[in-house]
Amino acid sequence: MSAKSLLACALATLASACAPPIQRPDPLPEPERVSPQQWASGCTKWDEWDKPAPPYRIHGSTYYVGTCGISAIFIAGEQGHVLIDSGTKAGARVVLDNIGKLGFRPNEIASLLHSHEHFDHTGGHALIKQASGAHVVASRRAVEVLRTGESGPQDPQFGMHDAMEPVGVDVVVDDGDTVRTETATLTALATPGHSPGALSWTWQSCDAAGDCLDIVYADSLSPVSSDDYRFADHPDYVAAYRAGLQTLREVDCDLLLTPHPSASNMVERAAGGSLVGGMSCTQYADAVEARLDQRLAKERAGG
């Protein structure tokens, strides 16, 4: 063999040794097919936040991947998925497992959204971001809470919750801004009240037969606070609170979802085979406003 041939052989061997290995994604298990009734059969109306529950399809590309007690909503897209809420840190592990059970890869989550910035709904954001590389999307008033892991004094529930693992925010959204996948366009609705940075989300989800539903993931919105907080002392906050409730009354709403399944009777509705029907967005907003009015009346009466 000539010196030239030997050199060519050596270079080919070196190139082979230095070439990066072929990367193949880990195989996914066969997707689970769980009905809403099966999910409901393992959960109760008021259930534990971290209690594992199977994932199931809500409608079209929209899935439930949360626990029995805390919702997490997954919207699939071929070029990247959207996840709304992560639950607690322990609950986020259930969420990641459930996404895999559906036949999707967690590292293909493109955007991680939130309802409100308390640890029971965003405490697992750091874990989800680490596992997926997703962009964290947050309302302007939730950015600092997520960045520090602690609520601020403007939150009615300031001092009531455990701190959560901090996570950086990549995208800030305001009322009316959108997050898109190939299958859905999610619109942010500012609905402060339960927390200052709370968001609700609305999108249209269509199934293979072309049946489309307007889905609303309405924030918790209940007027819960620390003992020394008075909503009556914050008229601007109450006005924004009521404006968000009015937004929910006016939005197209075929199917209502909530961060706490118990808030909109999701377990009972799922037990019937479908989440369509039951509590409407208007009924939900009316019930919350009645509680807010009762709270304000009690405060003004010195209670």
Short mmCIF file of C-alpha atoms in Angstrom, two decimals:
data_model
loop_
_atom_site.label_atom_id
_atom_site.label_comp_id
_atom_site.label_asym_id
_atom_site.label_seq_id
_atom_site.Cartn_x
_atom_site.Cartn_y
_atom_site.Cartn_z
CA MET A 1 0.00 0.00 0.00
CA SER A 2 1.35 3.41 -0.93
CA ALA A 3 2.04 6.16 1.60
CA LYS A 4 -0.85 8.11 0.10
CA SER A 5 -3.22 5.18 0.62
CA LEU A 6 -2.03 4.70 4.19
CA LEU A 7 -2.64 8.39 4.94
CA ALA A 8 -6.14 8.21 3.46
CA CYS A 9 -6.92 5.15 5.55
CA ALA A 10 -5.62 6.80 8.72
CA LEU A 11 -7.68 9.91 8.10
CA ALA A 12 -10.80 7.82 7.47
CA THR A 13 -10.24 5.89 10.71
CA LEU A 14 -9.70 9.12 12.64
CA ALA A 15 -12.82 10.67 11.18
CA SER A 16 -14.84 7.59 12.12
CA ALA A 17 -13.52 7.67 15.67
CA CYS A 18 -14.29 11.37 16.10
CA ALA A 19 -17.71 11.41 14.45
CA PRO A 20 -20.58 12.07 16.85
CA PRO A 21 -22.75 9.04 17.57
CA ILE A 22 -26.12 8.83 15.89
CA GLN A 23 -28.75 10.26 18.24
CA ARG A 24 -32.07 8.46 18.45
CA PRO A 25 -34.83 9.54 20.84
CA ASP A 26 -35.81 7.08 23.51
CA PRO A 27 -38.78 4.96 22.45
CA LEU A 28 -42.08 5.88 24.01
CA PRO A 29 -44.47 3.38 25.52
CA GLU A 30 -47.69 2.59 23.70
CA PRO A 31 -50.01 5.55 24.44
CA GLU A 32 -52.49 4.91 27.20
CA ARG A 33 -56.14 5.33 26.34
CA VAL A 34 -57.91 6.38 29.51
CA SER A 35 -61.46 7.71 29.48
CA PRO A 36 -62.67 10.65 31.56
CA GLN A 37 -64.77 8.16 33.53
CA GLN A 38 -61.67 6.13 34.43
CA TRP A 39 -59.93 9.28 35.65
CA ALA A 40 -62.94 10.26 37.71
CA SER A 41 -63.25 6.79 39.22
CA GLY A 42 -59.86 7.17 40.91
CA CYS A 43 -60.37 10.71 42.17
CA THR A 44 -62.80 12.37 44.56
CA LYS A 45 -64.40 15.81 44.48
CA TRP A 46 -61.93 17.26 47.01
CA ASP A 47 -58.70 15.36 46.52
CA GLU A 48 -55.03 15.52 47.46
CA TRP A 49 -52.88 17.87 45.44
CA ASP A 50 -50.18 15.32 44.63
CA LYS A 51 -52.32 12.19 44.25
CA PRO A 52 -51.38 10.55 40.92
CA ALA A 53 -54.11 10.28 38.33
CA PRO A 54 -54.03 8.90 34.78
CA PRO A 55 -53.96 11.32 31.84
CA TYR A 56 -56.87 11.50 29.44
CA ARG A 57 -57.97 13.33 26.33
CA ILE A 58 -60.33 16.24 26.99
CA HIS A 59 -61.03 17.08 23.35
CA GLY A 60 -58.97 17.13 20.17
CA SER A 61 -55.35 17.99 20.97
CA THR A 62 -56.16 18.99 24.57
CA TYR A 63 -55.35 16.58 27.40
CA TYR A 64 -55.51 16.45 31.18
CA VAL A 65 -52.10 15.50 32.64
CA GLY A 66 -52.42 16.71 36.23
CA THR A 67 -53.05 14.98 39.53
CA CYS A 68 -56.40 14.28 41.16
CA GLY A 69 -56.32 17.57 43.08
CA ILE A 70 -54.44 19.97 40.78
CA SER A 71 -55.01 20.41 37.05
CA ALA A 72 -52.33 20.56 34.39
CA ILE A 73 -53.49 20.99 30.79
CA PHE A 74 -51.46 19.78 27.81
CA ILE A 75 -52.07 20.96 24.24
CA ALA A 76 -50.17 18.85 21.72
CA GLY A 77 -48.50 20.24 18.61
CA GLU A 78 -46.19 18.59 16.10
CA GLN A 79 -43.60 21.35 16.36
CA GLY A 80 -43.87 21.76 20.13
CA HIS A 81 -46.42 21.31 22.90
CA VAL A 82 -47.94 23.74 25.39
CA LEU A 83 -48.39 22.95 29.08
CA ILE A 84 -50.50 25.10 31.41
CA ASP A 85 -49.51 24.70 35.07
CA SER A 86 -47.06 22.25 36.59
CA GLY A 87 -48.57 21.61 40.02
CA THR A 88 -46.32 21.29 43.04
CA LYS A 89 -42.78 19.98 42.61
CA ALA A 90 -44.01 16.49 43.49
CA GLY A 91 -47.02 16.91 41.23
CA ALA A 92 -44.79 17.96 38.34
CA ARG A 93 -43.22 14.49 38.35
CA VAL A 94 -46.71 13.05 37.84
CA VAL A 95 -47.27 15.55 35.02
CA LEU A 96 -44.06 14.53 33.22
CA ASP A 97 -44.91 10.85 33.62
CA ASN A 98 -48.43 11.44 32.30
CA ILE A 99 -47.18 13.26 29.22
CA GLY A 100 -45.04 10.22 28.41
CA LYS A 101 -47.97 7.90 28.98
CA LEU A 102 -49.93 9.77 26.33
CA GLY A 103 -47.19 9.06 23.79
CA PHE A 104 -45.49 12.46 23.85
CA ARG A 105 -41.96 13.43 24.86
CA PRO A 106 -41.66 15.96 27.70
CA ASN A 107 -38.59 17.49 26.06
CA GLU A 108 -40.82 18.60 23.20
CA ILE A 109 -42.81 20.99 25.41
CA ALA A 110 -42.21 24.39 23.83
CA SER A 111 -44.11 26.70 26.20
CA LEU A 112 -44.93 26.44 29.90
CA LEU A 113 -47.82 28.69 30.99
CA HIS A 114 -49.53 29.35 34.33
CA SER A 115 -52.90 30.10 35.85
CA HIS A 116 -51.86 31.85 39.07
CA GLU A 117 -48.46 32.14 40.67
CA HIS A 118 -48.86 30.04 43.83
CA PHE A 119 -46.74 27.00 44.65
CA ASP A 120 -49.58 24.50 44.17
CA HIS A 121 -49.77 25.47 40.47
CA THR A 122 -46.28 26.71 39.60
CA GLY A 123 -44.10 25.02 42.23
CA GLY A 124 -43.05 22.45 39.63
CA HIS A 125 -42.16 24.96 36.91
CA ALA A 126 -38.42 24.73 37.55
CA LEU A 127 -38.53 20.94 37.29
CA ILE A 128 -40.57 21.04 34.07
CA LYS A 129 -38.22 23.63 32.54
CA GLN A 130 -35.20 21.55 33.46
CA ALA A 131 -36.73 18.41 31.96
CA SER A 132 -38.04 20.03 28.79
CA GLY A 133 -36.15 23.25 28.06
CA ALA A 134 -39.54 24.92 27.55
CA HIS A 135 -39.92 28.68 27.49
CA VAL A 136 -41.60 29.86 30.67
CA VAL A 137 -44.44 32.24 29.82
CA ALA A 138 -45.80 34.48 32.58
CA SER A 139 -47.96 37.51 33.20
CA ARG A 140 -46.12 40.73 34.01
CA ARG A 141 -47.12 40.62 37.68
CA ALA A 142 -46.10 36.99 38.09
CA VAL A 143 -42.54 37.40 36.79
CA GLU A 144 -40.95 38.42 40.09
CA VAL A 145 -42.81 35.72 42.02
CA LEU A 146 -41.51 33.00 39.70
CA ARG A 147 -38.02 34.51 39.64
CA THR A 148 -37.72 34.60 43.44
CA GLY A 149 -40.03 31.74 44.34
CA GLU A 150 -41.96 33.90 46.82
CA SER A 151 -45.19 35.89 46.66
CA GLY A 152 -45.09 39.64 47.24
CA PRO A 153 -47.02 41.73 49.79
CA GLN A 154 -49.55 42.79 47.13
CA ASP A 155 -50.86 39.21 47.03
CA PRO A 156 -53.95 38.72 49.25
CA GLN A 157 -52.39 35.43 50.39
CA PHE A 158 -48.95 36.88 51.16
CA GLY A 159 -47.25 34.82 53.87
CA MET A 160 -49.66 31.90 53.61
CA HIS A 161 -47.72 29.68 51.19
CA ASP A 162 -44.45 27.81 51.10
CA ALA A 163 -41.69 29.21 48.91
CA MET A 164 -41.09 27.40 45.64
CA GLU A 165 -38.02 26.73 43.55
CA PRO A 166 -37.29 29.87 41.49
CA VAL A 167 -37.48 29.75 37.72
CA GLY A 168 -36.62 32.35 35.11
CA VAL A 169 -39.28 33.77 32.80
CA ASP A 170 -38.57 33.81 29.07
CA VAL A 171 -41.73 35.45 27.70
CA VAL A 172 -44.02 38.02 29.32
CA VAL A 173 -47.66 38.16 28.22
CA ASP A 174 -50.32 40.79 28.79
CA ASP A 175 -54.09 40.56 28.48
CA GLY A 176 -55.00 39.47 24.95
CA ASP A 177 -51.57 38.13 23.99
CA THR A 178 -51.41 34.71 22.36
CA VAL A 179 -49.30 31.55 22.46
CA ARG A 180 -49.58 29.31 19.40
CA THR A 181 -49.15 25.70 18.36
CA GLU A 182 -50.16 24.15 15.05
CA THR A 183 -53.36 22.91 16.67
CA ALA A 184 -54.45 25.84 18.81
CA THR A 185 -54.01 29.54 19.54
CA LEU A 186 -54.20 30.24 23.27
CA THR A 187 -55.24 33.72 24.35
CA ALA A 188 -54.28 35.11 27.76
CA LEU A 189 -57.05 36.70 29.81
CA ALA A 190 -56.02 38.86 32.76
CA THR A 191 -58.10 37.67 35.72
CA PRO A 192 -56.45 39.00 38.89
CA GLY A 193 -58.11 38.43 42.24
CA HIS A 194 -56.97 35.16 43.72
CA SER A 195 -53.47 36.48 42.95
CA PRO A 196 -52.25 39.66 41.24
CA GLY A 197 -50.70 37.89 38.25
CA ALA A 198 -53.47 35.38 37.61
CA LEU A 199 -54.31 34.45 34.03
CA SER A 200 -57.10 32.49 32.43
CA TRP A 201 -56.61 30.97 28.98
CA THR A 202 -58.98 30.33 26.09
CA TRP A 203 -58.47 28.39 22.86
CA GLN A 204 -60.36 26.35 20.30
CA SER A 205 -59.63 22.63 20.13
CA CYS A 206 -60.79 20.49 17.20
CA ASP A 207 -60.95 16.71 16.95
CA ALA A 208 -60.27 14.51 13.91
CA ALA A 209 -63.90 14.74 12.84
CA GLY A 210 -63.73 18.56 12.74
CA ASP A 211 -65.79 19.08 15.88
CA CYS A 212 -64.38 22.24 17.50
CA LEU A 213 -64.92 23.44 21.05
CA ASP A 214 -64.02 26.75 22.71
CA ILE A 215 -62.17 25.73 25.87
CA VAL A 216 -61.61 28.09 28.80
CA TYR A 217 -59.13 27.35 31.57
CA ALA A 218 -60.44 29.84 34.14
CA ASP A 219 -58.27 30.72 37.10
CA SER A 220 -59.25 29.80 40.65
CA LEU A 221 -60.45 33.36 41.42
CA SER A 222 -61.77 32.65 44.93
CA PRO A 223 -61.36 35.60 47.37
CA VAL A 224 -59.06 33.79 49.78
CA SER A 225 -56.63 35.86 51.83
CA SER A 226 -54.54 36.08 54.96
CA ASP A 227 -56.32 37.13 58.17
CA ASP A 228 -55.06 40.71 58.02
CA TYR A 229 -55.88 41.39 54.34
CA ARG A 230 -59.02 43.37 53.53
CA PHE A 231 -60.22 43.48 49.92
CA ALA A 232 -62.25 46.56 50.85
CA ASP A 233 -58.98 48.46 51.41
CA HIS A 234 -57.94 47.88 47.79
CA PRO A 235 -60.66 49.30 45.52
CA ASP A 236 -58.48 49.27 42.38
CA TYR A 237 -57.68 45.61 42.94
CA VAL A 238 -61.36 44.79 43.44
CA ALA A 239 -62.23 46.67 40.24
CA ALA A 240 -59.69 44.64 38.27
CA TYR A 241 -61.04 41.50 39.97
CA ARG A 242 -64.58 42.27 38.78
CA ALA A 243 -63.36 43.15 35.28
CA GLY A 244 -61.74 39.72 34.97
CA LEU A 245 -64.96 38.04 36.06
CA GLN A 246 -66.86 40.00 33.43
CA THR A 247 -64.34 38.85 30.82
CA LEU A 248 -65.12 35.24 31.71
CA ARG A 249 -68.84 35.89 31.33
CA GLU A 250 -68.33 37.25 27.82
CA VAL A 251 -65.80 34.76 26.40
CA ASP A 252 -66.95 31.88 24.17
CA CYS A 253 -67.02 28.91 26.50
CA ASP A 254 -68.14 25.45 25.42
CA LEU A 255 -66.03 23.67 28.01
CA LEU A 256 -64.83 25.02 31.36
CA LEU A 257 -61.66 23.82 33.10
CA THR A 258 -60.19 25.11 36.36
CA PRO A 259 -56.82 24.76 38.16
CA HIS A 260 -58.58 23.03 41.06
CA PRO A 261 -60.90 20.41 39.51
CA SER A 262 -63.22 20.79 42.48
CA ALA A 263 -63.91 24.45 41.63
CA SER A 264 -65.92 23.53 38.51
CA ASN A 265 -67.13 20.01 39.34
CA MET A 266 -64.67 18.46 36.89
CA VAL A 267 -64.69 15.04 38.59
CA GLU A 268 -68.48 14.84 38.50
CA ARG A 269 -68.61 16.02 34.88
CA ALA A 270 -65.89 13.58 33.79
CA ALA A 271 -67.73 10.73 35.51
CA GLY A 272 -70.54 11.36 33.05
CA GLY A 273 -68.15 10.75 30.15
CA SER A 274 -67.52 14.31 28.98
CA LEU A 275 -66.54 17.64 30.48
CA VAL A 276 -68.84 19.45 28.07
CA GLY A 277 -71.86 20.86 29.85
CA GLY A 278 -72.34 21.29 33.55
CA MET A 279 -70.98 24.51 35.00
CA SER A 280 -70.63 27.34 32.47
CA CYS A 281 -68.14 30.20 32.54
CA THR A 282 -70.96 32.60 33.43
CA GLN A 283 -72.13 30.44 36.33
CA TYR A 284 -68.54 30.13 37.52
CA ALA A 285 -67.98 33.91 37.41
CA ASP A 286 -71.30 34.58 39.13
CA ALA A 287 -70.49 32.17 41.96
CA VAL A 288 -67.07 33.78 42.50
CA GLU A 289 -68.51 37.31 42.48
CA ALA A 290 -71.15 36.31 45.02
CA ARG A 291 -68.37 35.13 47.33
CA LEU A 292 -66.44 38.35 46.75
CA ASP A 293 -69.54 40.43 47.58
CA GLN A 294 -70.07 38.44 50.77
CA ARG A 295 -66.47 38.97 51.74
CA LEU A 296 -66.64 42.73 51.15
CA ALA A 297 -69.89 43.02 53.11
CA LYS A 298 -68.36 41.17 56.01
CA GLU A 299 -65.26 43.40 55.98
CA ARG A 300 -67.34 46.58 55.89
CA ALA A 301 -69.41 45.32 58.78
CA GLY A 302 -66.23 44.95 60.78
CA GLY A 303 -65.96 41.17 60.44
#
